[in-house]
Short mmCIF file of C-alpha atoms in Angstrom, two decimals:
data_model
loop_
_atom_site.label_atom_id
_atom_site.label_comp_id
_atom_site.label_asym_id
_atom_site.label_seq_id
_atom_site.Cartn_x
_atom_site.Cartn_y
_atom_site.Cartn_z
CA UNK R 1 97.91 134.08 102.87
CA UNK R 2 95.78 131.39 101.27
CA UNK R 3 93.38 130.13 103.94
CA UNK R 4 91.72 127.14 102.26
CA UNK R 5 91.05 125.86 98.75
CA UNK R 6 87.54 124.75 97.81
CA UNK R 7 87.77 123.60 94.21
CA UNK R 8 85.35 120.80 93.26
CA UNK R 9 81.68 121.26 93.88
CA UNK R 10 80.75 118.77 96.59
CA UNK R 11 77.62 116.58 96.36
CA UNK R 12 76.19 113.76 98.43
CA UNK R 13 73.59 111.16 97.48
CA UNK R 14 71.99 108.24 99.27
CA UNK R 15 72.20 105.98 96.22
CA UNK R 16 74.24 105.59 93.04
CA UNK R 17 71.11 105.84 90.89
CA UNK R 18 70.40 109.33 92.25
CA UNK R 19 73.89 110.36 91.17
CA UNK R 20 73.48 108.92 87.65
CA UNK R 21 70.18 110.74 87.17
CA UNK R 22 71.52 114.06 88.49
CA UNK R 23 74.66 114.00 86.32
CA UNK R 24 73.06 112.56 83.15
CA UNK R 25 75.78 110.03 82.33
CA UNK R 26 75.87 109.23 78.61
CA UNK R 27 78.00 107.86 75.76
CA UNK R 28 80.45 110.78 75.95
CA UNK R 29 81.51 109.71 79.46
CA UNK R 30 84.23 107.24 80.40
CA UNK R 31 83.97 105.48 83.74
CA UNK R 32 87.24 104.33 85.33
CA UNK R 33 86.52 101.81 88.07
CA UNK R 34 86.89 98.20 89.21
CA UNK R 35 84.55 95.49 87.99
CA UNK R 36 83.71 94.38 91.54
CA UNK R 37 82.49 97.94 92.23
CA UNK R 38 80.78 98.64 88.93
CA UNK R 39 78.65 95.51 88.54
CA UNK R 40 76.71 95.57 91.84
CA UNK R 41 76.12 99.31 91.91
CA UNK R 42 75.88 100.35 88.24
CA UNK R 43 75.77 97.15 86.18
CA UNK R 44 71.98 96.92 85.89
CA UNK R 45 71.42 100.57 84.94
CA UNK R 46 72.12 100.05 81.22
CA UNK R 47 74.53 102.98 81.01
CA UNK R 48 75.91 103.93 77.59
CA UNK R 49 79.27 105.10 78.98
CA UNK R 50 82.57 103.54 78.04
CA UNK R 51 83.96 101.61 81.03
CA UNK R 52 87.59 100.81 81.83
CA UNK R 53 88.36 98.35 84.62
CA UNK R 54 91.67 99.34 86.16
CA UNK R 55 92.56 95.81 87.33
CA UNK R 56 92.87 94.64 83.73
CA UNK R 57 96.02 96.78 83.50
CA UNK R 58 97.78 95.52 86.62
CA UNK R 59 97.37 94.91 90.34
CA UNK R 60 98.19 97.18 93.24
CA UNK R 61 98.69 100.91 93.46
CA UNK R 62 99.11 103.02 90.31
CA UNK R 63 102.36 102.99 88.35
CA UNK R 64 103.52 105.05 85.41
CA UNK R 65 103.38 101.97 83.17
CA UNK R 66 99.80 101.07 84.19
CA UNK R 67 98.61 104.64 83.77
CA UNK R 68 100.17 105.03 80.32
CA UNK R 69 98.33 101.91 79.12
CA UNK R 70 95.01 103.23 80.43
CA UNK R 71 95.66 106.64 78.84
CA UNK R 72 96.14 104.99 75.44
CA UNK R 73 92.76 103.24 75.68
CA UNK R 74 91.09 106.37 77.04
CA UNK R 75 92.33 108.40 74.06
CA UNK R 76 90.83 105.80 71.69
CA UNK R 77 87.45 106.14 73.43
CA UNK R 78 87.33 109.88 72.65
CA UNK R 79 85.47 110.79 75.83
CA UNK R 80 84.68 114.30 77.10
CA UNK R 81 84.28 113.49 80.78
CA UNK R 82 86.03 111.08 83.18
CA UNK R 83 83.99 109.53 86.00
CA UNK R 84 86.24 107.93 88.62
CA UNK R 85 84.53 105.40 90.91
CA UNK R 86 86.98 103.78 93.29
CA UNK R 87 89.70 104.13 95.87
CA UNK R 88 93.04 105.88 95.75
CA UNK R 89 94.37 103.99 92.73
CA UNK R 90 91.35 104.82 90.59
CA UNK R 91 91.28 108.47 91.68
CA UNK R 92 94.99 109.03 91.12
CA UNK R 93 94.81 107.58 87.60
CA UNK R 94 91.62 109.49 86.76
CA UNK R 95 93.27 112.81 87.57
CA UNK R 96 95.97 111.95 85.05
CA UNK R 97 93.31 111.06 82.46
CA UNK R 98 91.83 114.52 82.88
CA UNK R 99 95.08 116.16 81.72
CA UNK R 100 96.77 113.50 79.55
CA UNK R 101 97.20 113.41 75.79
CA UNK R 102 99.57 111.08 74.01
CA UNK R 103 102.71 112.14 75.90
CA UNK R 104 104.45 109.89 78.43
CA UNK R 105 103.88 110.11 82.18
CA UNK R 106 107.47 111.36 82.53
CA UNK R 107 106.60 114.19 80.14
CA UNK R 108 103.57 115.14 82.26
CA UNK R 109 105.79 115.41 85.34
CA UNK R 110 108.09 117.68 83.34
CA UNK R 111 105.12 119.84 82.32
CA UNK R 112 103.66 120.17 85.84
CA UNK R 113 102.16 122.27 87.28
CA UNK R 114 101.21 123.84 83.94
CA UNK R 115 99.09 120.88 82.83
CA UNK R 116 96.20 121.29 80.34
CA UNK R 117 92.64 120.45 81.36
CA UNK R 118 91.64 118.16 78.51
CA UNK R 119 88.55 116.50 80.05
CA UNK R 120 86.05 117.16 82.82
CA UNK R 121 86.43 115.02 85.93
CA UNK R 122 83.92 113.63 88.44
CA UNK R 123 85.19 111.61 91.42
CA UNK R 124 83.24 109.15 93.60
CA UNK R 125 85.45 107.75 96.39
CA UNK R 126 84.70 104.18 97.51
CA UNK R 127 87.07 104.19 100.50
CA UNK R 128 87.24 106.45 103.53
CA UNK R 129 90.87 107.42 103.27
CA UNK R 130 92.27 109.33 100.36
CA UNK R 131 90.31 112.58 100.59
CA UNK R 132 91.75 112.83 97.10
CA UNK R 133 88.39 113.72 95.59
CA UNK R 134 88.99 117.34 96.68
CA UNK R 135 92.73 117.64 95.96
CA UNK R 136 94.80 118.18 92.82
CA UNK R 137 97.46 115.60 93.66
CA UNK R 138 97.99 112.24 91.95
CA UNK R 139 100.53 109.82 93.43
CA UNK R 140 102.14 107.38 90.99
CA UNK R 141 104.92 104.85 91.44
CA UNK R 142 107.50 106.08 88.96
CA UNK R 143 109.01 102.69 88.22
CA UNK R 144 111.82 104.21 86.20
CA UNK R 145 112.90 106.18 89.30
CA UNK R 146 112.02 103.55 91.91
CA UNK R 147 109.82 105.75 94.11
CA UNK R 148 106.35 107.25 94.37
CA UNK R 149 105.97 110.91 93.46
CA UNK R 150 103.14 113.39 93.36
CA UNK R 151 101.95 114.90 90.09
CA UNK R 152 100.31 118.23 90.91
CA UNK R 153 98.57 120.93 88.91
CA UNK R 154 95.45 123.12 89.07
CA UNK R 155 93.94 121.27 86.09
CA UNK R 156 93.87 118.05 88.14
CA UNK R 157 91.09 119.24 90.45
CA UNK R 158 87.82 117.42 89.89
CA UNK R 159 84.86 119.42 88.68
CA UNK R 160 82.60 117.55 91.11
CA UNK R 161 83.25 115.32 94.11
CA UNK R 162 80.46 112.91 95.04
CA UNK R 163 79.99 111.28 98.46
CA UNK R 164 77.80 108.14 98.46
CA UNK R 165 78.17 106.06 101.65
CA UNK R 166 76.40 103.16 99.88
CA UNK R 167 79.62 102.58 97.92
CA UNK R 168 81.54 101.73 101.11
CA UNK R 169 79.30 98.86 102.22
CA UNK R 170 81.36 96.18 100.49
CA UNK R 171 84.72 97.53 101.69
CA UNK R 172 86.74 94.73 103.35
CA UNK R 173 87.87 95.56 106.87
CA UNK R 174 91.56 95.51 105.91
CA UNK R 175 90.96 98.15 103.21
CA UNK R 176 88.80 100.16 105.59
CA UNK R 177 91.64 100.07 108.12
CA UNK R 178 94.44 101.17 105.81
CA UNK R 179 92.37 103.87 104.13
CA UNK R 180 90.98 105.40 107.31
CA UNK R 181 94.43 105.47 108.95
CA UNK R 182 95.62 107.31 105.85
CA UNK R 183 92.89 109.90 106.48
CA UNK R 184 94.01 110.24 110.09
CA UNK R 185 97.59 110.87 108.95
CA UNK R 186 96.33 113.46 106.44
CA UNK R 187 94.50 115.27 109.23
CA UNK R 188 97.42 115.24 111.67
CA UNK R 189 100.12 116.17 109.15
CA UNK R 190 98.13 119.00 107.63
CA UNK R 191 97.27 120.42 111.05
CA UNK R 192 100.97 120.48 112.01
CA UNK R 193 102.05 121.95 108.67
CA UNK R 194 103.47 125.50 108.57
CA UNK R 195 100.85 126.11 105.85
CA UNK R 196 97.98 125.23 108.20
CA UNK R 197 95.38 127.93 108.80
CA UNK R 198 92.44 128.35 111.14
CA UNK R 199 90.25 126.99 108.34
CA UNK R 200 92.31 123.91 107.49
CA UNK R 201 92.68 123.08 111.20
CA UNK R 202 88.91 123.34 111.62
CA UNK R 203 88.55 120.43 109.18
CA UNK R 204 91.72 118.61 110.25
CA UNK R 205 90.98 118.47 113.98
CA UNK R 206 87.36 117.48 113.38
CA UNK R 207 88.52 114.64 111.12
CA UNK R 208 90.88 113.44 113.87
CA UNK R 209 88.04 113.43 116.39
CA UNK R 210 85.63 111.55 114.11
CA UNK R 211 88.18 108.90 113.17
CA UNK R 212 89.47 108.27 116.70
CA UNK R 213 85.94 108.15 118.16
CA UNK R 214 85.01 105.67 115.45
CA UNK R 215 88.06 103.53 116.16
CA UNK R 216 87.18 103.46 119.85
CA UNK R 217 83.74 102.06 119.00
CA UNK R 218 85.27 99.42 116.70
CA UNK R 219 87.88 98.46 119.31
CA UNK R 220 85.11 97.89 121.87
CA UNK R 221 82.49 96.27 119.68
CA UNK R 222 84.35 94.58 116.80
CA UNK R 223 84.80 95.02 113.07
CA UNK R 224 81.09 95.03 112.21
CA UNK R 225 80.59 98.11 114.37
CA UNK R 226 82.12 100.14 111.53
CA UNK R 227 79.10 99.65 109.27
CA UNK R 228 76.80 102.26 110.89
CA UNK R 229 79.80 104.62 110.98
CA UNK R 230 80.73 104.50 107.28
CA UNK R 231 79.12 107.85 106.49
CA UNK R 232 81.04 109.47 109.35
CA UNK R 233 84.32 107.97 108.13
CA UNK R 234 83.62 109.10 104.56
CA UNK R 235 82.94 112.65 105.76
CA UNK R 236 86.04 112.59 107.99
CA UNK R 237 88.15 111.50 105.02
CA UNK R 238 86.72 114.39 103.00
CA UNK R 239 87.42 116.85 105.82
CA UNK R 240 91.02 115.61 105.96
CA UNK R 241 91.25 116.04 102.19
CA UNK R 242 90.12 119.65 102.46
CA UNK R 243 92.75 120.20 105.15
CA UNK R 244 95.74 118.67 103.37
CA UNK R 245 94.66 119.99 99.99
CA UNK R 246 95.67 123.41 101.25
CA UNK R 247 98.16 122.75 104.08
CA UNK R 248 99.83 119.66 102.61
CA UNK R 249 101.17 116.40 103.98
CA UNK R 250 104.72 116.03 105.20
CA UNK R 251 107.44 113.61 106.36
CA UNK R 252 105.15 110.70 107.20
CA UNK R 253 104.03 110.54 103.58
CA UNK R 254 107.46 111.38 102.19
CA UNK R 255 109.14 108.61 104.17
CA UNK R 256 106.42 106.08 103.39
CA UNK R 257 106.85 106.34 99.62
CA UNK R 258 110.11 104.36 99.27
CA UNK R 259 108.58 101.57 101.39
CA UNK R 260 105.37 101.53 99.36
CA UNK R 261 107.18 101.87 96.03
CA UNK R 262 109.76 99.16 96.72
CA UNK R 263 107.72 96.62 98.70
CA UNK R 264 104.21 97.42 97.44
CA UNK R 265 102.88 98.07 100.94
CA UNK R 266 99.39 99.65 100.86
CA UNK R 267 99.60 103.41 101.18
CA UNK R 268 97.78 103.75 104.50
CA UNK R 269 99.77 100.90 106.03
CA UNK R 270 103.12 102.36 104.94
CA UNK R 271 102.04 105.70 106.43
CA UNK R 272 101.19 104.01 109.74
CA UNK R 273 104.63 102.38 109.76
CA UNK R 274 106.14 105.91 109.84
CA UNK R 275 103.46 107.84 111.72
CA UNK R 276 104.34 107.97 115.41
CA UNK R 277 108.06 107.62 114.67
CA UNK R 278 107.99 110.95 112.86
CA UNK R 279 105.87 112.60 115.57
CA UNK R 280 108.24 111.44 118.32
CA UNK R 281 111.17 112.94 116.45
CA UNK R 282 109.33 116.23 116.00
CA UNK R 283 108.95 116.26 119.79
CA UNK R 284 112.69 115.70 120.29
CA UNK R 285 113.32 118.88 118.33
CA UNK R 286 110.45 121.15 119.45
CA UNK R 287 107.86 120.57 122.18
CA UNK R 288 105.84 123.78 121.94
CA UNK R 289 103.65 125.32 119.27
CA UNK R 290 101.07 123.37 117.29
CA UNK R 291 102.41 119.97 118.32
CA UNK R 292 101.61 120.81 121.95
CA UNK R 293 98.08 121.72 120.88
CA UNK R 294 97.82 118.48 118.89
CA UNK R 295 99.11 116.31 121.73
CA UNK R 296 96.69 117.86 124.23
CA UNK R 297 93.82 117.30 121.80
CA UNK R 298 94.80 113.66 121.23
CA UNK R 299 95.23 113.13 124.97
CA UNK R 300 91.70 114.38 125.55
CA UNK R 301 90.30 112.00 122.95
CA UNK R 302 92.35 109.05 124.21
CA UNK R 303 91.80 109.76 127.91
CA UNK R 304 95.49 109.74 128.81
CA UNK R 305 98.28 112.01 129.98
CA UNK R 306 100.02 114.05 127.29
CA UNK R 307 103.29 112.22 127.95
CA UNK R 308 101.62 108.91 126.98
CA UNK R 309 99.75 110.16 123.94
CA UNK R 310 101.73 108.46 121.14
CA UNK R 311 101.88 105.12 122.95
CA UNK R 312 98.13 105.22 123.62
CA UNK R 313 97.47 106.24 120.01
CA UNK R 314 99.45 103.23 118.79
CA UNK R 315 97.58 100.95 121.20
CA UNK R 316 94.30 102.06 119.64
CA UNK R 317 95.52 101.92 116.04
CA UNK R 318 97.02 98.46 116.58
CA UNK R 319 93.49 97.18 117.25
CA UNK R 320 92.51 98.42 113.79
CA UNK R 321 95.74 97.60 111.89
CA UNK R 322 98.72 95.97 113.67
CA UNK R 323 101.89 97.98 113.15
CA UNK R 324 104.95 96.28 111.66
CA UNK R 325 108.62 97.12 111.91
CA UNK R 326 110.32 97.87 108.58
CA UNK R 327 112.29 94.60 108.61
CA UNK R 328 108.98 92.69 108.70
CA UNK R 329 108.25 93.99 105.18
CA UNK R 330 111.58 92.62 103.95
CA UNK R 331 113.47 95.91 104.18
CA UNK R 332 117.23 95.35 104.60
CA UNK R 333 119.38 97.48 106.88
CA UNK R 334 121.49 98.74 103.97
CA UNK R 335 118.34 100.03 102.21
CA UNK R 336 117.68 102.62 104.92
CA UNK R 337 120.35 104.93 103.52
CA UNK R 338 118.91 104.42 100.02
CA UNK R 339 115.43 105.29 101.28
CA UNK R 340 116.82 108.37 103.01
CA UNK R 341 118.58 109.57 99.86
CA UNK R 342 115.37 109.08 97.87
CA UNK R 343 113.33 111.12 100.36
CA UNK R 344 115.82 113.99 100.42
CA UNK R 345 116.17 114.09 96.61
CA UNK R 346 112.59 113.46 95.42
CA UNK R 347 110.18 114.48 98.20
CA UNK R 348 111.03 118.14 98.70
CA UNK R 349 107.41 119.15 98.07
CA UNK R 350 106.29 117.16 101.12
CA UNK R 351 109.33 117.75 103.34
CA UNK R 352 108.71 121.48 103.05
CA UNK R 353 105.52 120.96 105.09
CA UNK R 354 107.23 119.38 108.12
CA UNK R 355 106.36 120.75 111.56
CA UNK R 356 110.10 121.34 111.99
CA UNK R 357 112.82 120.83 109.36
CA UNK R 358 114.24 117.30 109.19
CA UNK R 359 117.72 116.88 107.72
CA UNK R 360 119.19 113.76 106.15
CA UNK R 361 120.66 112.52 109.44
CA UNK R 362 117.29 112.84 111.17
CA UNK R 363 115.44 111.00 108.40
CA UNK R 364 117.95 108.14 108.58
CA UNK R 365 117.59 108.09 112.39
CA UNK R 366 113.81 107.71 112.07
CA UNK R 367 114.16 104.84 109.62
CA UNK R 368 116.66 103.14 111.93
CA UNK R 369 114.35 103.50 114.93
CA UNK R 370 111.45 101.98 112.94
CA UNK R 371 113.57 99.18 111.49
#
């Protein structure tokens, strides 16, 4: 049994300049980032690297169309190494750049998981949510299919993952909230996964503790209280990434993708919309096993009875990011069956990691309850 995957070498630095000096960035490197990140942290260093600003290719989370356009310009640059500096969108696209040639994104999905490693990859996360710097998964909105799907292959692991808390200082609170809730969902889902091991749960449960304790401070003291905690949140996100990189995410993510893909809801927010609804349905099916361990652990952190744990968890999370019902995003009742069909047909990779199996009727029931 595979216990845990440690693929990229993991580094941490106090400053961006220390990273640049250690990794000797030069003209053979291509940096994929956002201009608002690059200019304040790297703009005055006089780097010779090629730089691509993702926002020039479209707004929002990554799509197949956006990524194909960036791949074309990356190929023209002739780089040997990709340096991704950004949040989930940047990291997901950069993983594709590491394996892409001149084929379409659809062709890469057809080739997976046997993808070629065409360029080295270094990832610097600038949010505290994806944990994606240590995984081999890229999530793209496949506009031709109308849903988000994971592209996965061993060649998509970074060669180095770099943690620099300095890069999180300018993170708006709303982005902090959605990204860190995403990390919490990663930690919970991976710990409940049938693929979880003693090693993945070591990281997953610690991530849960760090994130909830941080949220409790923010709920008491206000949004600015997050600033001294950014390093902790970045580490917690990384821990959650190590956990789900081996044990996987499950129905919360699978069910969030049609919402995110159709209504362009930020990834962490669409996960939160599904989060406790999925957990409550797990409990209707099976109350013992790892979910009992999880609920007791959460109850201890939240200072409540086990029977109240999901309500108390939502009370806390609502102080960080208010939860919305699906209809508040514009979802129509008749779309719930469409969403369900999409999940059952396209998200088998994730649904295989559920704490207990969820059939089509159960998925539709969850959507209806969250509507």
